[in-house]
Amino acid sequence: MPLRSMLFVPADSERKLAKGLDSPADALILDLEDAVAPPRKVTARGMAVEFIGAHASRLATRLYVRINPLDSGMAMDDLAAVVVPGLAGIMLPKTLGADDIRRIAFCLDALEARAGIAPGTVRIVPVATETAQSMLTMASYTADVPRLAGITWGAEDLSAAIGAISNREADGSLSPLYTLANSMCLCIAAAASVPAIDTLYGDFRDPTGLAASCAVARRRGFRGRIAIHPDQVAIINEAFSPSEAELAHARRVVEAFAAQPGAGTVGLDGAMLDMPHLKQARRTLGIEADAPLAT
Ligand code: COA
Ligand code: MG
């Protein structure tokens, strides 16, 4: 299942959960963390479990839960509750590095066994840039980090961690630390052989700006994006799907290589093509996956 769009749904909101059901999002992230106020945490956890139980068959492979951070005192209670049949994955906020993923993966080994879920079913998507430490441990993400389904990043919590007044410059552009976080997300996702999922676009009443921003993100290598409002999902899905022209070109590239078996480089329309072009074309056609299917 591709992860073009991941829609955040605050897990304590009956209305938003109901609305999420009809969303064409590739995944729903039932949020137990920042979208839920402290007094509602336990309620949200219970509602998430109930929702997964009720809709597991309809939304199989599409249900993620963002648990509270490992140092919050709530993460283990969250995990112990939400690992039930139908859960596709966990989003882990405020990670310090890949060791956090291994720790969660180890817990999931036991929780899956208890729930009667096949080992390795529940995947992990870390928010990999939300702490100062995480920016210093990027090299810890490698292809043997277990259970990864993708990696995303965020600029809000990092600026809070740094004590910045804003994560933007006076002209409105992202400050260097956050463009670095964005770029590092691309690198660590590639190093771990999983898709990079871009962070949210906050202005949910600006479809044109969202589409333009997604086009930039896709060109840079992001494979999908977080959504915070249902209206953003269709725009994101379209932006991160190859156009007809891209598909047609990719087919021609694959055919050009197929026509010259053993050739490492071929010419097409006056341009030189070699292995990276073939790899890119195969990825566009879905022949070449970003992520290993099993860990
Ligand atoms: N998931 C599912 N449904 C949502 C939704 C979401 N993320 N955001 C809004 N909706 C629903 C609303 O409930 C409303 O449906 P209803 O009339 O049946 O209740 C409909 O979509 C239209 O919502 P709208 O009035 O445009 O927005 P709002 O003012 O109610 O909500 C936000 C705005 C930002 C509070 C809301 O979009 C939201 O909660 N987003 C997710 C925030 C989040 O999870 N943050 C954590 C990650 S950063
Ligand atoms: Mg946050």
Short mmCIF file of C-alpha atoms and ligand atoms in Angstrom, two decimals:
data_model
loop_
_atom_site.label_atom_id
_atom_site.label_comp_id
_atom_site.label_asym_id
_atom_site.label_seq_id
_atom_site.Cartn_x
_atom_site.Cartn_y
_atom_site.Cartn_z
CA MET A 1 0.00 0.00 0.00
CA PRO A 2 1.54 3.36 -0.96
CA LEU A 3 1.61 6.11 1.66
CA ARG A 4 0.82 9.16 -0.43
CA SER A 5 -1.50 10.70 2.13
CA MET A 6 -1.65 10.17 5.89
CA LEU A 7 -4.58 12.02 7.49
CA PHE A 8 -4.29 12.97 11.15
CA VAL A 9 -7.53 12.37 13.03
CA PRO A 10 -7.67 13.45 16.68
CA ALA A 11 -8.72 10.19 18.34
CA ASP A 12 -10.98 11.84 20.92
CA SER A 13 -13.28 13.35 18.29
CA GLU A 14 -16.28 11.24 17.38
CA ARG A 15 -17.11 13.53 14.43
CA LYS A 16 -13.61 13.51 12.97
CA LEU A 17 -13.31 9.75 13.35
CA ALA A 18 -16.60 9.37 11.49
CA LYS A 19 -15.43 11.74 8.78
CA GLY A 20 -12.10 9.91 8.47
CA LEU A 21 -13.96 6.71 7.58
CA ASP A 22 -14.94 8.09 4.18
CA SER A 23 -11.61 9.69 3.41
CA PRO A 24 -9.59 8.44 0.44
CA ALA A 25 -6.43 8.86 2.54
CA ASP A 26 -3.96 6.02 2.13
CA ALA A 27 -3.70 5.97 5.93
CA LEU A 28 -5.50 7.51 8.87
CA ILE A 29 -3.35 8.42 11.85
CA LEU A 30 -5.50 8.27 14.94
CA ASP A 31 -3.74 10.82 17.10
CA LEU A 32 -3.19 10.34 20.81
CA GLU A 33 -0.44 12.98 21.05
CA ASP A 34 -0.47 16.70 20.29
CA ALA A 35 -4.05 16.95 19.03
CA VAL A 36 -5.38 15.56 22.31
CA ALA A 37 -5.45 17.65 25.50
CA PRO A 38 -4.02 15.97 28.63
CA PRO A 39 -7.39 15.37 30.33
CA ARG A 40 -8.63 13.55 27.20
CA LYS A 41 -5.67 11.20 26.74
CA VAL A 42 -7.24 8.12 28.29
CA THR A 43 -10.55 8.70 26.51
CA ALA A 44 -8.74 9.12 23.19
CA ARG A 45 -6.85 5.85 23.71
CA GLY A 46 -10.09 3.97 24.34
CA MET A 47 -11.80 5.55 21.33
CA ALA A 48 -8.86 4.64 19.08
CA VAL A 49 -9.03 0.99 20.18
CA GLU A 50 -12.79 0.91 19.62
CA PHE A 51 -12.44 2.50 16.18
CA ILE A 52 -9.80 0.01 15.08
CA GLY A 53 -11.93 -2.88 16.30
CA ALA A 54 -15.03 -1.59 14.54
CA HIS A 55 -13.40 -0.76 11.19
CA ALA A 56 -10.47 -3.16 10.94
CA SER A 57 -11.82 -5.02 7.93
CA ARG A 58 -12.85 -1.92 5.98
CA LEU A 59 -9.65 -0.01 6.73
CA ALA A 60 -7.19 -2.89 6.86
CA THR A 61 -3.61 -1.73 6.22
CA ARG A 62 -4.71 1.88 6.58
CA LEU A 63 -4.97 2.41 10.32
CA TYR A 64 -2.07 4.01 12.16
CA VAL A 65 -1.97 5.40 15.70
CA ARG A 66 0.33 8.21 16.79
CA ILE A 67 1.23 7.29 20.34
CA ASN A 68 2.63 9.67 22.93
CA PRO A 69 6.43 10.08 23.04
CA LEU A 70 8.59 7.46 24.72
CA ASP A 71 9.49 9.82 27.57
CA SER A 72 5.90 10.91 28.24
CA GLY A 73 5.02 8.14 30.65
CA MET A 74 2.09 7.25 28.38
CA ALA A 75 3.75 5.49 25.45
CA MET A 76 3.70 1.97 26.88
CA ASP A 77 0.06 2.25 27.96
CA ASP A 78 -0.78 3.53 24.48
CA LEU A 79 1.04 0.66 22.80
CA ALA A 80 -0.36 -2.00 25.11
CA ALA A 81 -3.88 -0.78 24.31
CA VAL A 82 -3.74 -0.16 20.57
CA VAL A 83 -1.94 -3.25 19.29
CA VAL A 84 -5.10 -5.07 18.26
CA PRO A 85 -5.98 -6.83 14.99
CA GLY A 86 -6.45 -4.19 12.29
CA LEU A 87 -3.65 -1.90 13.41
CA ALA A 88 -1.33 -1.23 10.46
CA GLY A 89 1.24 0.89 12.18
CA ILE A 90 2.46 3.22 14.88
CA MET A 91 3.60 6.78 14.33
CA LEU A 92 6.29 7.59 16.86
CA PRO A 93 6.77 11.30 17.68
CA LYS A 94 9.82 13.01 19.17
CA THR A 95 12.22 10.17 18.42
CA LEU A 96 15.83 10.48 19.49
CA GLY A 97 17.11 8.10 16.80
CA ALA A 98 16.82 4.58 15.41
CA ASP A 99 17.34 3.02 18.86
CA ASP A 100 13.85 4.29 19.73
CA ILE A 101 12.48 2.39 16.75
CA ARG A 102 14.23 -0.79 17.86
CA ARG A 103 12.77 -0.39 21.33
CA ILE A 104 9.24 0.00 20.02
CA ALA A 105 9.78 -2.88 17.56
CA PHE A 106 10.84 -5.11 20.45
CA CYS A 107 7.67 -4.23 22.37
CA LEU A 108 5.60 -4.91 19.25
CA ASP A 109 7.08 -8.42 18.98
CA ALA A 110 5.43 -9.28 22.30
CA LEU A 111 2.24 -7.30 21.80
CA GLU A 112 1.59 -8.89 18.40
CA ALA A 113 2.04 -12.33 19.92
CA ARG A 114 -0.45 -11.49 22.66
CA ALA A 115 -2.98 -10.12 20.17
CA GLY A 116 -2.64 -13.04 17.76
CA ILE A 117 -1.28 -10.78 15.00
CA ALA A 118 1.27 -12.16 12.54
CA PRO A 119 4.80 -11.13 13.56
CA GLY A 120 6.02 -7.96 11.86
CA THR A 121 2.55 -6.78 10.78
CA VAL A 122 2.59 -3.53 12.72
CA ARG A 123 4.91 -1.03 11.02
CA ILE A 124 6.49 2.15 12.40
CA VAL A 125 6.65 5.66 10.93
CA PRO A 126 8.88 7.88 13.06
CA VAL A 127 8.70 11.65 13.12
CA ALA A 128 12.44 11.80 12.86
CA THR A 129 13.36 15.46 13.41
CA GLU A 130 11.41 16.69 16.43
CA THR A 131 14.19 16.74 19.02
CA ALA A 132 17.65 18.30 19.02
CA GLN A 133 19.14 14.84 19.66
CA SER A 134 17.38 13.41 16.62
CA MET A 135 19.18 15.89 14.39
CA LEU A 136 22.47 14.50 15.71
CA THR A 137 21.62 10.81 15.31
CA MET A 138 20.45 10.80 11.69
CA ALA A 139 23.16 8.31 10.73
CA SER A 140 21.45 5.70 12.92
CA TYR A 141 18.80 5.11 10.22
CA THR A 142 19.97 2.23 8.05
CA ALA A 143 18.29 -0.49 6.02
CA ASP A 144 18.26 -2.90 8.98
CA VAL A 145 16.09 -0.72 11.22
CA PRO A 146 13.07 -2.98 11.78
CA ARG A 147 9.45 -2.39 10.79
CA LEU A 148 9.85 1.01 9.12
CA ALA A 149 7.06 1.90 6.68
CA GLY A 150 8.23 5.45 6.04
CA ILE A 151 9.87 8.40 7.75
CA THR A 152 8.42 11.85 8.25
CA TRP A 153 9.68 15.07 9.78
CA GLY A 154 8.29 18.11 11.58
CA ALA A 155 9.38 21.68 12.15
CA GLU A 156 7.15 22.73 15.04
CA ASP A 157 8.43 20.61 17.90
CA LEU A 158 12.05 21.06 16.84
CA SER A 159 11.75 24.82 17.11
CA ALA A 160 10.18 24.41 20.55
CA ALA A 161 13.04 22.09 21.54
CA ILE A 162 15.61 24.64 20.38
CA GLY A 163 13.81 27.50 22.10
CA ALA A 164 13.40 29.40 18.84
CA ILE A 165 10.90 32.23 18.67
CA SER A 166 9.86 31.01 15.22
CA ASN A 167 10.94 28.40 12.71
CA ARG A 168 10.64 30.99 9.94
CA GLU A 169 12.71 33.91 8.72
CA ALA A 170 11.32 37.42 8.56
CA ASP A 171 10.32 36.83 4.89
CA GLY A 172 8.24 33.77 5.85
CA SER A 173 10.62 31.13 4.51
CA LEU A 174 11.73 28.21 6.71
CA SER A 175 14.90 28.88 8.72
CA PRO A 176 18.02 26.85 7.83
CA LEU A 177 17.67 24.32 10.65
CA TYR A 178 14.25 23.26 9.34
CA THR A 179 15.26 23.08 5.69
CA LEU A 180 18.10 20.88 6.92
CA ALA A 181 15.55 18.71 8.77
CA ASN A 182 13.52 18.47 5.56
CA SER A 183 16.56 17.43 3.52
CA MET A 184 17.80 15.00 6.14
CA CYS A 185 14.40 13.31 6.14
CA LEU A 186 14.94 12.55 2.44
CA CYS A 187 18.41 11.15 3.12
CA ILE A 188 17.55 8.96 6.07
CA ALA A 189 14.46 7.57 4.35
CA ALA A 190 16.58 6.64 1.34
CA ALA A 191 19.26 5.17 3.62
CA ALA A 192 16.58 3.08 5.30
CA SER A 193 14.95 2.14 1.94
CA VAL A 194 11.55 3.54 2.88
CA PRO A 195 9.45 6.42 1.53
CA ALA A 196 9.96 9.95 2.84
CA ILE A 197 6.64 11.49 3.88
CA ASP A 198 6.57 15.30 3.91
CA THR A 199 5.34 17.23 6.90
CA LEU A 200 1.96 18.95 7.05
CA TYR A 201 0.89 22.06 5.17
CA GLY A 202 -0.72 24.13 7.90
CA ASP A 203 -3.07 26.40 5.93
CA PHE A 204 -5.85 23.91 5.28
CA ARG A 205 -7.95 26.49 3.44
CA ASP A 206 -5.30 27.02 0.74
CA PRO A 207 -5.64 24.22 -1.83
CA THR A 208 -3.56 26.04 -4.46
CA GLY A 209 -0.68 26.61 -2.08
CA LEU A 210 -0.86 22.98 -0.92
CA ALA A 211 -0.74 21.66 -4.48
CA ALA A 212 2.24 23.86 -5.34
CA SER A 213 4.06 22.87 -2.18
CA CYS A 214 3.40 19.17 -2.84
CA ALA A 215 4.78 19.52 -6.37
CA VAL A 216 8.02 20.92 -4.93
CA ALA A 217 8.17 18.16 -2.32
CA ARG A 218 7.63 15.42 -4.89
CA ARG A 219 10.32 16.80 -7.16
CA ARG A 220 12.71 16.69 -4.22
CA GLY A 221 11.95 13.04 -3.52
CA PHE A 222 9.10 12.94 -1.03
CA ARG A 223 6.64 10.14 -1.79
CA GLY A 224 3.72 11.43 0.24
CA ARG A 225 2.52 13.94 2.77
CA ILE A 226 0.78 14.35 6.10
CA ALA A 227 -2.75 15.83 5.91
CA ILE A 228 -4.45 17.59 8.80
CA HIS A 229 -7.82 18.22 7.14
CA PRO A 230 -9.95 15.96 4.92
CA ASP A 231 -9.98 18.58 2.14
CA GLN A 232 -6.21 18.17 1.74
CA VAL A 233 -6.29 14.44 0.98
CA ALA A 234 -7.39 14.40 -2.67
CA ILE A 235 -4.92 17.16 -3.53
CA ILE A 236 -2.08 15.23 -1.89
CA ASN A 237 -3.06 11.94 -3.54
CA GLU A 238 -3.06 13.56 -6.94
CA ALA A 239 0.19 15.44 -6.36
CA PHE A 240 2.03 12.28 -5.35
CA SER A 241 0.69 10.11 -8.14
CA PRO A 242 2.55 10.00 -11.46
CA SER A 243 0.84 11.90 -14.28
CA GLU A 244 -0.13 10.16 -17.54
CA ALA A 245 2.80 11.87 -19.27
CA GLU A 246 5.23 10.61 -16.61
CA LEU A 247 3.86 7.08 -16.91
CA ALA A 248 4.13 7.18 -20.69
CA HIS A 249 7.73 8.41 -20.53
CA ALA A 250 8.64 5.79 -17.92
CA ARG A 251 7.22 3.05 -20.15
CA ARG A 252 9.33 4.30 -23.06
CA VAL A 253 12.46 4.30 -20.87
CA VAL A 254 11.84 0.71 -19.75
CA GLU A 255 11.13 -0.32 -23.35
CA ALA A 256 14.30 1.38 -24.59
CA PHE A 257 16.40 -0.71 -22.21
CA ALA A 258 14.40 -3.86 -22.94
CA ALA A 259 15.10 -3.36 -26.65
CA GLN A 260 18.86 -3.47 -25.99
CA PRO A 261 19.43 -6.29 -23.54
CA GLY A 262 22.72 -5.95 -21.68
CA ALA A 263 23.15 -2.26 -22.54
CA GLY A 264 24.10 -0.08 -19.57
CA THR A 265 23.22 3.10 -21.40
CA VAL A 266 20.82 3.91 -24.25
CA GLY A 267 19.69 7.01 -26.12
CA LEU A 268 16.09 8.26 -26.14
CA ASP A 269 14.90 11.46 -27.86
CA GLY A 270 18.48 12.67 -28.04
CA ALA A 271 19.13 12.14 -24.33
CA MET A 272 21.51 9.67 -22.70
CA LEU A 273 19.85 7.27 -20.26
CA ASP A 274 21.68 5.00 -17.82
CA MET A 275 20.87 2.91 -14.78
CA PRO A 276 19.53 5.70 -12.49
CA HIS A 277 17.03 6.64 -15.22
CA LEU A 278 15.91 3.04 -15.54
CA LYS A 279 15.54 2.76 -11.78
CA GLN A 280 13.51 5.96 -11.64
CA ALA A 281 11.28 4.79 -14.51
CA ARG A 282 10.68 1.43 -12.85
CA ARG A 283 9.79 3.21 -9.61
CA THR A 284 7.33 5.46 -11.42
CA LEU A 285 5.67 2.37 -12.89
CA GLY A 286 5.55 0.71 -9.48
CA ILE A 287 7.83 -2.13 -10.64
CA GLU A 288 10.53 -1.07 -8.20
CA ALA A 289 9.45 -0.60 -4.59
CA ASP A 290 10.90 1.98 -2.20
CA ALA A 291 10.48 -0.21 0.77
CA PRO A 292 11.26 -3.83 1.43
CA LEU A 293 7.94 -5.58 2.00
CA ALA A 294 9.05 -7.47 5.06
CA THR A 295 11.55 -6.67 7.78
N1 COA B 1 -10.00 14.35 10.34
C1 COA B 1 -11.29 14.03 10.15
N2 COA B 1 -12.27 14.95 10.06
C2 COA B 1 -11.92 16.25 10.15
C3 COA B 1 -10.59 16.64 10.34
C4 COA B 1 -9.61 15.64 10.45
N3 COA B 1 -8.31 15.93 10.64
N4 COA B 1 -10.53 17.99 10.36
C5 COA B 1 -11.79 18.41 10.20
N5 COA B 1 -12.62 17.38 10.07
C6 COA B 1 -14.08 17.42 9.82
C7 COA B 1 -14.79 18.31 10.81
O1 COA B 1 -15.18 17.59 11.95
C8 COA B 1 -15.97 18.75 9.99
O2 COA B 1 -16.93 17.73 9.91
P1 COA B 1 -18.31 17.83 10.75
O3 COA B 1 -18.96 19.09 10.27
O4 COA B 1 -19.02 16.58 10.41
O5 COA B 1 -17.89 17.91 12.18
C9 COA B 1 -15.41 18.86 8.59
O6 COA B 1 -14.27 18.00 8.57
C10 COA B 1 -15.00 20.26 8.21
O7 COA B 1 -14.11 20.75 9.18
P2 COA B 1 -13.78 22.29 9.26
O8 COA B 1 -14.92 23.02 9.88
O9 COA B 1 -13.32 22.75 7.93
O10 COA B 1 -12.52 22.33 10.22
P3 COA B 1 -12.54 22.50 11.80
O11 COA B 1 -12.46 23.96 12.11
O12 COA B 1 -13.64 21.69 12.39
O13 COA B 1 -11.17 21.81 12.21
C11 COA B 1 -8.85 21.60 12.64
C12 COA B 1 -9.92 22.41 11.92
C13 COA B 1 -7.47 22.09 12.22
C14 COA B 1 -9.02 21.75 14.15
C15 COA B 1 -9.03 20.12 12.23
O14 COA B 1 -8.87 20.04 10.84
C16 COA B 1 -8.13 19.13 12.92
O15 COA B 1 -8.40 18.75 14.05
N6 COA B 1 -7.06 18.67 12.25
C17 COA B 1 -6.19 17.66 12.77
C18 COA B 1 -5.24 18.26 13.75
C19 COA B 1 -4.26 17.25 14.23
O16 COA B 1 -4.50 16.07 14.29
N7 COA B 1 -3.07 17.73 14.59
C20 COA B 1 -2.04 16.87 15.04
C21 COA B 1 -1.04 16.63 14.00
S1 COA B 1 -0.13 18.07 13.66
MG MG B 2 3.92 17.72 17.57
#
